[in-house]
GROMACS .gro file of C-alpha atoms in nm:
model
  425
    1MET     CA    1   6.554  10.779  12.002
    2PRO     CA    2   6.625  10.785  12.378
    3ARG     CA    3   6.899  11.006  12.514
    4THR     CA    4   7.238  10.848  12.521
    5PRO     CA    5   7.296  10.711  12.872
    6MET     CA    6   7.608  10.818  13.052
    7THR     CA    7   7.748  10.466  13.043
    8GLN     CA    8   7.760  10.490  12.662
    9LEU     CA    9   7.941  10.823  12.656
   10SER     CA   10   8.310  10.843  12.581
   11PRO     CA   11   8.543  10.930  12.872
   12ALA     CA   12   8.581  11.283  12.735
   13ASP     CA   13   8.202  11.327  12.713
   14GLN     CA   14   8.158  11.191  13.065
   15GLU     CA   15   8.404  11.452  13.193
   16ARG     CA   16   8.215  11.723  13.002
   17LEU     CA   17   7.888  11.601  13.155
   18ARG     CA   18   8.030  11.624  13.508
   19ALA     CA   19   8.162  11.976  13.440
   20LEU     CA   20   7.823  12.079  13.297
   21ARG     CA   21   7.642  11.953  13.605
   22ARG     CA   22   7.882  12.137  13.835
   23MET     CA   23   7.828  12.466  13.651
   24LYS     CA   24   7.451  12.417  13.650
   25ALA     CA   25   7.466  12.367  14.026
   26VAL     CA   26   7.677  12.683  14.067
   27ALA     CA   27   7.441  12.890  13.850
   28LEU     CA   28   7.138  12.754  14.036
   29GLY     CA   29   7.314  12.818  14.367
   30ALA     CA   30   7.367  13.182  14.268
   31LEU     CA   31   6.993  13.219  14.189
   32VAL     CA   32   6.895  13.057  14.520
   33PHE     CA   33   7.139  13.279  14.703
   34MET     CA   34   6.987  13.593  14.544
   35ALA     CA   35   6.637  13.469  14.633
   36VAL     CA   36   6.734  13.415  14.997
   37VAL     CA   37   6.898  13.758  15.013
   38PHE     CA   38   6.591  13.915  14.853
   39VAL     CA   39   6.354  13.753  15.105
   40PHE     CA   40   6.571  13.858  15.399
   41ALA     CA   41   6.616  14.214  15.273
   42PHE     CA   42   6.249  14.251  15.184
   43ALA     CA   43   6.146  14.133  15.532
   44PHE     CA   44   6.372  14.370  15.723
   45GLN     CA   45   6.406  14.672  15.493
   46GLN     CA   46   6.151  14.868  15.699
   47ARG     CA   47   6.376  14.832  16.002
   48PHE     CA   48   6.705  14.893  15.821
   49ASP     CA   49   6.686  15.137  15.530
   50TRP     CA   50   7.012  15.018  15.374
   51LEU     CA   51   6.855  14.677  15.316
   52ALA     CA   52   6.646  14.839  15.040
   53TYR     CA   53   6.963  14.859  14.832
   54VAL     CA   54   7.038  14.496  14.907
   55ARG     CA   55   6.685  14.402  14.809
   56ALA     CA   56   6.714  14.592  14.480
   57ALA     CA   57   7.044  14.420  14.401
   58ALA     CA   58   6.903  14.077  14.487
   59GLU     CA   59   6.589  14.147  14.287
   60GLY     CA   60   6.794  14.247  13.982
   61GLY     CA   61   7.015  13.940  14.029
   62MET     CA   62   6.712  13.710  14.031
   63VAL     CA   63   6.571  13.876  13.720
   64GLY     CA   64   6.904  13.847  13.540
   65ALA     CA   65   6.951  13.483  13.647
   66LEU     CA   66   6.599  13.385  13.540
   67ALA     CA   67   6.626  13.570  13.208
   68ASP     CA   68   6.957  13.405  13.121
   69TRP     CA   69   6.830  13.066  13.242
   70PHE     CA   70   6.537  13.106  13.004
   71ALA     CA   71   6.765  13.210  12.716
   72VAL     CA   72   7.009  12.922  12.769
   73THR     CA   73   6.736  12.664  12.822
   74ALA     CA   74   6.544  12.784  12.515
   75LEU     CA   75   6.840  12.685  12.299
   76PHE     CA   76   6.807  12.317  12.391
   77ARG     CA   77   6.451  12.256  12.506
   78ARG     CA   78   6.121  12.420  12.601
   79PRO     CA   79   6.149  12.592  12.943
   80LEU     CA   80   5.924  12.412  13.194
   81GLY     CA   81   5.782  12.219  12.899
   82LEU     CA   82   5.572  12.516  12.790
   83PRO     CA   83   5.511  12.560  12.413
   84ILE     CA   84   5.663  12.909  12.408
   85PRO     CA   85   5.747  13.034  12.057
   86HIS     CA   86   6.113  13.040  11.953
   87THR     CA   87   6.225  12.789  12.215
   88ALA     CA   88   6.391  12.446  12.173
   89ILE     CA   89   6.579  12.609  11.889
   90ILE     CA   90   6.841  12.339  11.832
   91PRO     CA   91   6.611  12.033  11.816
   92SER     CA   92   6.346  12.213  11.612
   93ARG     CA   93   6.591  12.369  11.366
   94LYS     CA   94   6.847  12.088  11.361
   95ASP     CA   95   6.833  12.033  10.985
   96GLU     CA   96   6.857  12.404  10.909
   97ILE     CA   97   7.156  12.434  11.141
   98GLY     CA   98   7.323  12.142  10.962
   99ARG     CA   99   7.264  12.303  10.621
  100SER     CA  100   7.399  12.636  10.742
  101LEU     CA  101   7.705  12.469  10.889
  102GLY     CA  102   7.765  12.278  10.565
  103GLU     CA  103   7.731  12.597  10.360
  104PHE     CA  104   7.969  12.778  10.597
  105VAL     CA  105   8.234  12.506  10.562
  106GLU     CA  106   8.187  12.488  10.185
  107THR     CA  107   8.215  12.865  10.139
  108ASN     CA  108   8.495  12.945  10.382
  109PHE     CA  109   8.709  12.630  10.394
  110LEU     CA  110   8.649  12.428  10.075
  111ALA     CA  111   8.764  12.703   9.841
  112GLY     CA  112   9.037  12.646   9.585
  113ASP     CA  113   9.243  12.951   9.679
  114VAL     CA  114   9.223  12.869  10.050
  115VAL     CA  115   9.338  12.511   9.992
  116ARG     CA  116   9.619  12.615   9.756
  117THR     CA  117   9.747  12.882   9.995
  118LYS     CA  118   9.753  12.637  10.284
  119LEU     CA  119   9.924  12.361  10.087
  120SER     CA  120  10.181  12.596   9.933
  121SER     CA  121  10.298  12.696  10.280
  122THR     CA  122  10.303  12.341  10.413
  123ARG     CA  123  10.590  12.202  10.197
  124ILE     CA  124  10.431  11.860  10.181
  125ALA     CA  125  10.703  11.695   9.972
  126LEU     CA  126  10.984  11.800  10.208
  127ARG     CA  127  10.797  11.687  10.518
  128ALA     CA  128  10.699  11.359  10.356
  129GLY     CA  129  11.057  11.301  10.244
  130GLU     CA  130  11.202  11.374  10.589
  131TRP     CA  131  10.953  11.134  10.743
  132LEU     CA  132  10.988  10.862  10.481
  133ARG     CA  133  11.367  10.844  10.470
  134GLU     CA  134  11.373  10.724  10.831
  135ALA     CA  135  11.401  10.344  10.832
  136PRO     CA  136  11.123  10.282  11.091
  137HIS     CA  137  10.881  10.497  10.894
  138ALA     CA  138  10.968  10.334  10.561
  139GLU     CA  139  10.927   9.991  10.722
  140ARG     CA  140  10.588  10.096  10.858
  141VAL     CA  141  10.472  10.211  10.513
  142GLY     CA  142  10.606   9.890  10.363
  143ALA     CA  143  10.428   9.681  10.626
  144GLU     CA  144  10.099   9.862  10.565
  145GLY     CA  145  10.140   9.820  10.191
  146ALA     CA  146  10.213   9.449  10.239
  147THR     CA  147   9.900   9.415  10.453
  148ILE     CA  148   9.685   9.581  10.186
  149ALA     CA  149   9.840   9.373   9.908
  150THR     CA  150   9.789   9.053  10.110
  151ALA     CA  151   9.425   9.141  10.172
  152VAL     CA  152   9.373   9.207   9.801
  153LEU     CA  153   9.538   8.878   9.700
  154ASN     CA  154   9.335   8.682   9.955
  155ALA     CA  155   9.016   8.851   9.841
  156LEU     CA  156   9.074   8.752   9.481
  157SER     CA  157   8.896   8.439   9.367
  158ASP     CA  158   9.130   8.194   9.194
  159ASP     CA  159   8.852   8.096   8.956
  160ASP     CA  160   8.778   8.458   8.873
  161VAL     CA  161   9.147   8.532   8.812
  162ARG     CA  162   9.180   8.225   8.591
  163ASP     CA  163   8.872   8.328   8.395
  164LEU     CA  164   9.009   8.682   8.364
  165ILE     CA  165   9.342   8.554   8.235
  166THR     CA  166   9.159   8.330   7.993
  167ASP     CA  167   8.940   8.614   7.868
  168LEU     CA  168   9.238   8.847   7.828
  169ALA     CA  169   9.433   8.578   7.646
  170ARG     CA  170   9.146   8.512   7.410
  171GLU     CA  171   9.087   8.882   7.350
  172HIS     CA  172   9.448   8.980   7.289
  173LEU     CA  173   9.614   8.655   7.179
  174VAL     CA  174   9.361   8.412   7.036
  175ALA     CA  175   9.109   8.642   6.868
  176PRO     CA  176   9.356   8.852   6.662
  177GLU     CA  177   9.494   8.683   6.351
  178TRP     CA  178   9.863   8.601   6.388
  179GLY     CA  179   9.955   8.542   6.025
  180PRO     CA  180   9.990   8.894   5.877
  181PRO     CA  181  10.170   9.056   6.173
  182ALA     CA  182  10.395   8.752   6.220
  183GLY     CA  183  10.474   8.753   5.846
  184ALA     CA  184  10.551   9.125   5.844
  185TRP     CA  185  10.771   9.083   6.152
  186LEU     CA  186  10.956   8.788   5.996
  187GLU     CA  187  10.998   8.977   5.668
  188LYS     CA  188  11.169   9.266   5.842
  189ILE     CA  189  11.399   9.025   6.024
  190VAL     CA  190  11.500   8.855   5.699
  191GLU     CA  191  11.553   9.186   5.519
  192ALA     CA  192  11.778   9.307   5.799
  193ASP     CA  193  11.967   8.970   5.814
  194ALA     CA  194  11.885   8.968   6.183
  195HIS     CA  195  11.819   8.594   6.170
  196HIS     CA  196  12.177   8.508   6.088
  197GLY     CA  197  12.272   8.510   6.452
  198ALA     CA  198  12.002   8.254   6.527
  199VAL     CA  199  12.120   8.038   6.234
  200ASP     CA  200  12.478   8.055   6.362
  201LEU     CA  201  12.364   7.955   6.708
  202ALA     CA  202  12.166   7.661   6.571
  203VAL     CA  203  12.459   7.539   6.356
  204ASP     CA  204  12.704   7.574   6.648
  205SER     CA  205  12.469   7.382   6.873
  206ILE     CA  206  12.435   7.102   6.615
  207GLY     CA  207  12.814   7.089   6.576
  208ARG     CA  208  12.872   7.058   6.950
  209TRP     CA  209  12.608   6.790   6.977
  210LEU     CA  210  12.762   6.590   6.692
  211GLU     CA  211  13.109   6.608   6.846
  212ALA     CA  212  12.978   6.493   7.184
  213ASN     CA  213  12.747   6.216   7.054
  214ALA     CA  214  12.939   6.020   6.788
  215GLU     CA  215  12.807   5.693   6.928
  216SER     CA  216  12.453   5.799   6.833
  217PHE     CA  217  12.544   5.728   6.468
  218SER     CA  218  12.632   5.363   6.539
  219GLY     CA  219  12.373   5.159   6.345
  220LEU     CA  220  12.188   5.471   6.232
  221VAL     CA  221  12.225   5.372   5.865
  222SER     CA  222  12.392   5.032   5.880
  223ARG     CA  223  12.098   4.863   6.046
  224ARG     CA  224  11.902   4.925   5.728
  225LEU     CA  225  12.161   4.749   5.506
  226PRO     CA  226  12.096   4.393   5.382
  227GLY     CA  227  12.209   4.114   5.615
  228TRP     CA  228  12.467   3.981   5.371
  229VAL     CA  229  12.672   4.305   5.388
  230PRO     CA  230  12.988   4.250   5.602
  231LYS     CA  231  13.002   4.405   5.951
  232LEU     CA  232  13.311   4.600   5.854
  233ALA     CA  233  13.103   4.775   5.587
  234HIS     CA  234  12.843   4.856   5.848
  235ARG     CA  235  13.098   5.042   6.055
  236PHE     CA  236  13.237   5.215   5.749
  237VAL     CA  237  12.892   5.342   5.645
  238ASP     CA  238  12.812   5.478   5.993
  239ASP     CA  239  13.149   5.651   6.022
  240THR     CA  240  13.110   5.798   5.677
  241VAL     CA  241  12.766   5.942   5.756
  242TYR     CA  242  12.896   6.088   6.082
  243ASN     CA  243  13.204   6.241   5.921
  244GLU     CA  244  12.999   6.388   5.638
  245ALA     CA  245  12.762   6.545   5.892
  246ILE     CA  246  13.060   6.698   6.074
  247LYS     CA  247  13.203   6.827   5.745
  248PHE     CA  248  12.866   6.970   5.646
  249VAL     CA  249  12.830   7.159   5.974
  250HIS     CA  250  13.186   7.292   5.953
  251ALA     CA  251  13.124   7.404   5.595
  252VAL     CA  252  12.809   7.590   5.697
  253GLN     CA  253  12.996   7.751   5.986
  254ALA     CA  254  13.283   7.862   5.763
  255ASP     CA  255  13.086   7.990   5.460
  256PRO     CA  256  12.840   8.280   5.514
  257ARG     CA  257  12.706   8.213   5.164
  258HIS     CA  258  12.670   7.838   5.202
  259PRO     CA  259  12.380   7.692   5.000
  260ALA     CA  260  12.222   7.571   5.323
  261ARG     CA  261  12.221   7.926   5.460
  262ILE     CA  262  12.078   8.055   5.134
  263ALA     CA  263  11.812   7.784   5.149
  264VAL     CA  264  11.719   7.894   5.503
  265ASP     CA  265  11.700   8.255   5.387
  266GLY     CA  266  11.477   8.156   5.099
  267TYR     CA  267  11.252   7.944   5.320
  268LEU     CA  268  11.209   8.221   5.576
  269GLY     CA  269  11.136   8.471   5.300
  270ARG     CA  270  10.871   8.245   5.148
  271LEU     CA  271  10.726   8.176   5.491
  272ALA     CA  272  10.702   8.550   5.564
  273ASP     CA  273  10.522   8.606   5.233
  274ASN     CA  274  10.288   8.310   5.282
  275LEU     CA  275  10.197   8.422   5.633
  276GLN     CA  276  10.084   8.752   5.489
  277ASN     CA  277   9.928   8.645   5.162
  278ASP     CA  278   9.863   8.268   5.151
  279PRO     CA  279   9.525   8.173   5.305
  280ALA     CA  280   9.630   7.810   5.348
  281THR     CA  281   9.942   7.898   5.548
  282ARG     CA  282   9.751   8.146   5.760
  283ALA     CA  283   9.478   7.888   5.825
  284LYS     CA  284   9.737   7.634   5.940
  285LEU     CA  285   9.884   7.884   6.182
  286GLU     CA  286   9.540   7.976   6.317
  287ASN     CA  287   9.448   7.609   6.363
  288ALA     CA  288   9.774   7.543   6.547
  289LYS     CA  289   9.714   7.848   6.767
  290ALA     CA  290   9.359   7.741   6.850
  291SER     CA  291   9.471   7.387   6.929
  292LEU     CA  292   9.741   7.521   7.160
  293PHE     CA  293   9.518   7.755   7.358
  294ASP     CA  294   9.225   7.515   7.370
  295SER     CA  295   9.441   7.243   7.518
  296PRO     CA  296   9.335   7.153   7.875
  297ARG     CA  297   9.700   7.126   7.968
  298VAL     CA  298   9.757   7.491   7.876
  299GLY     CA  299   9.467   7.596   8.099
  300ALA     CA  300   9.603   7.385   8.382
  301LEU     CA  301   9.946   7.540   8.339
  302ALA     CA  302   9.794   7.889   8.354
  303ALA     CA  303   9.609   7.806   8.677
  304GLU     CA  304   9.922   7.647   8.823
  305ALA     CA  305  10.129   7.953   8.728
  306TRP     CA  306   9.880   8.184   8.901
  307ASN     CA  307   9.872   7.972   9.216
  308THR     CA  308  10.250   7.958   9.228
  309ALA     CA  309  10.285   8.333   9.177
  310LYS     CA  310  10.016   8.406   9.435
  311ASN     CA  311  10.164   8.179   9.701
  312GLY     CA  312  10.510   8.320   9.637
  313LEU     CA  313  10.383   8.676   9.672
  314LEU     CA  314  10.192   8.597   9.991
  315ALA     CA  315  10.499   8.435  10.144
  316ALA     CA  316  10.720   8.730  10.049
  317LEU     CA  317  10.469   8.984  10.176
  318ALA     CA  318  10.432   8.804  10.508
  319ASP     CA  319  10.807   8.790  10.577
  320PRO     CA  320  10.954   9.127  10.689
  321GLU     CA  321  11.300   9.001  10.592
  322SER     CA  322  11.203   8.882  10.244
  323GLY     CA  323  11.380   9.032   9.946
  324LEU     CA  324  11.058   9.192   9.825
  325ARG     CA  325  10.990   9.367  10.158
  326ARG     CA  326  11.351   9.480  10.202
  327ARG     CA  327  11.368   9.617   9.847
  328ALA     CA  328  11.038   9.797   9.900
  329VAL     CA  329  11.167   9.960  10.220
  330GLN     CA  330  11.491  10.057  10.047
  331ALA     CA  331  11.300  10.207   9.755
  332LEU     CA  332  11.079  10.407   9.995
  333GLN     CA  333  11.383  10.543  10.175
  334GLU     CA  334  11.541  10.641   9.844
  335VAL     CA  335  11.221  10.822   9.748
  336GLY     CA  336  11.227  11.001  10.084
  337GLU     CA  337  11.590  11.100  10.036
  338ARG     CA  338  11.517  11.242   9.692
  339LEU     CA  339  11.218  11.434   9.819
  340THR     CA  340  11.441  11.584  10.087
  341THR     CA  341  11.734  11.686   9.867
  342ASP     CA  342  11.589  11.742   9.518
  343ALA     CA  343  11.431  12.088   9.508
  344ALA     CA  344  11.295  12.038   9.156
  345LEU     CA  345  11.124  11.715   9.259
  346GLN     CA  346  10.985  11.885   9.568
  347ASN     CA  347  10.835  12.159   9.354
  348ARG     CA  348  10.681  11.907   9.112
  349VAL     CA  349  10.529  11.701   9.394
  350ASP     CA  350  10.397  12.007   9.581
  351THR     CA  351  10.248  12.144   9.260
  352TRP     CA  352  10.089  11.810   9.175
  353VAL     CA  353   9.941  11.772   9.525
  354SER     CA  354   9.810  12.130   9.523
  355ASP     CA  355   9.657  12.094   9.176
  356ALA     CA  356   9.498  11.761   9.269
  357ALA     CA  357   9.358  11.898   9.596
  358VAL     CA  358   9.221  12.212   9.429
  359PHE     CA  359   9.064  12.002   9.153
  360LEU     CA  360   8.897  11.774   9.405
  361VAL     CA  361   8.778  12.066   9.618
  362ASP     CA  362   8.641  12.263   9.322
  363ARG     CA  363   8.470  11.957   9.177
  364TYR     CA  364   8.341  11.787   9.491
  365ARG     CA  365   8.327  12.054   9.762
  366HIS     CA  366   7.948  12.049   9.766
  367ASP     CA  367   7.952  11.671   9.804
  368ILE     CA  368   8.212  11.698  10.081
  369ALA     CA  369   8.016  11.964  10.266
  370SER     CA  370   7.697  11.760  10.226
  371ILE     CA  371   7.852  11.504  10.461
  372ILE     CA  372   7.793  11.753  10.743
  373THR     CA  373   7.439  11.829  10.631
  374ASP     CA  374   7.343  11.465  10.578
  375THR     CA  375   7.500  11.357  10.907
  376VAL     CA  376   7.316  11.622  11.107
  377GLU     CA  377   6.990  11.534  10.932
  378ARG     CA  378   7.029  11.171  11.035
  379TRP     CA  379   7.085  11.261  11.400
  380ASP     CA  380   6.797  11.227  11.642
  381PRO     CA  381   6.691  11.573  11.772
  382ALA     CA  382   6.735  11.471  12.136
  383GLU     CA  383   7.077  11.319  12.066
  384THR     CA  384   7.181  11.628  11.871
  385THR     CA  385   7.074  11.850  12.159
  386GLU     CA  386   7.273  11.642  12.403
  387LYS     CA  387   7.586  11.643  12.185
  388ILE     CA  388   7.583  12.020  12.145
  389GLU     CA  389   7.494  12.083  12.510
  390LEU     CA  390   7.785  11.867  12.623
  391MET     CA  391   8.021  12.069  12.405
  392VAL     CA  392   7.908  12.424  12.490
  393GLY     CA  393   7.670  12.388  12.785
  394ARG     CA  394   7.934  12.449  13.053
  395ASP     CA  395   8.031  12.782  12.895
  396LEU     CA  396   7.664  12.877  12.863
  397GLN     CA  397   7.620  12.827  13.238
  398TYR     CA  398   7.872  13.108  13.287
  399ILE     CA  399   7.623  13.328  13.102
  400ARG     CA  400   7.365  13.245  13.369
  401LEU     CA  401   7.619  13.319  13.642
  402ASN     CA  402   7.728  13.642  13.481
  403GLY     CA  403   7.364  13.741  13.428
  404THR     CA  404   7.302  13.696  13.799
  405PHE     CA  405   7.580  13.933  13.902
  406VAL     CA  406   7.521  14.180  13.618
  407GLY     CA  407   7.150  14.186  13.705
  408ALA     CA  408   7.233  14.251  14.070
  409LEU     CA  409   7.461  14.541  13.977
  410ALA     CA  410   7.201  14.677  13.735
  411GLY     CA  411   6.923  14.651  13.994
  412LEU     CA  412   7.139  14.828  14.251
  413ALA     CA  413   7.238  15.100  14.005
  414ILE     CA  414   6.880  15.162  13.893
  415PHE     CA  415   6.753  15.175  14.251
  416THR     CA  416   7.034  15.411  14.354
  417ILE     CA  417   6.979  15.646  14.059
  418ALA     CA  418   6.605  15.647  14.121
  419HIS     CA  419   6.656  15.745  14.487
  420ALA     CA  420   6.903  16.012  14.386
  421LEU     CA  421   6.671  16.165  14.129
  422ILE     CA  422   6.343  16.114  14.317
  423PRO     CA  423   6.404  16.144  14.693
  424GLY     CA  424   6.163  15.959  14.911
  425VAL     CA  425   6.097  15.677  14.663
   0.00000   0.00000   0.00000
């Protein structure tokens, strides 16, 4: 893979590249300066004795600069392109460096006790509560949640959802037999007299309907009488039927032990028993259930209900002022307020977060650290070298510069000591 051209570098990397080039120029300038001084001092040291000290310093500076240039260059590439052993360390040992870095992170950072200690001192619940109770922050969280929910709803296939609803309905509603559980449920209701309220409601509703619809009885019975019966008799028969119906309803309302109520109790009791024990009754219920759920109209209603619910949700999620969005923001603020003021809740949340983080770290720390190893292994050696050199190369050039001056001082010191110990050298 070719080296990343400067035009593809980020602004920060471009600035690092310019700084690296400046420091390389400075370090090279120091070496050239020492070489010029060495040549001048070497040429004129016979005429001026003190230039021997200058020559020794310049000579030591050149040696130091060249040695450190070799050391720094050997990290990233082969000096002068020569196949010298133990050079181009980073590109040749890239994968090993990545594994070592991954192991270092896994051992020293992805440890349960390290994570727990850090989280216990962070007070996550309190900070989250203080941040969340602010209206702009709660609105931001609500907006992000609405965006995610909208994306999920739009990604769902209507056909798939309809099929899922159908499968769930068949698994949990159609497939199980309704008779025995419905019979047991009805039996308990009858035993507890819990159905009396429903009977009262039904009787009251019939009574109100009769009082409001007396004209519905006109001709109800009389139209079936022979034609020779007088019209006055027709009216008398209809009024009698109507009045008897009113009396019957009033009697049922007034008497808790009315035969009609007892008949209803008996019917419901028999129905509860038949639903549990009579195969014919259970078969009728199952057939009715199957006919209901197999009806195309029921399927169409289910699809229409889903489309209506989906469109309603999408509209509410898209409108920042919708009731759903406002209630969500209000709920988030209330959660933030509780996290800020409720010490017990803070402790529970902090403990839960710490336990969850430690569990994840202990269980998956090798997988997390392998991200570093795998990423470095996928890098091209030349690109890896460039990335690392951009990050640390400028500081390494200071080593070359320091080596130049330290070498000069060392050369001067060695030459001076030698002349002091061995005069005439």
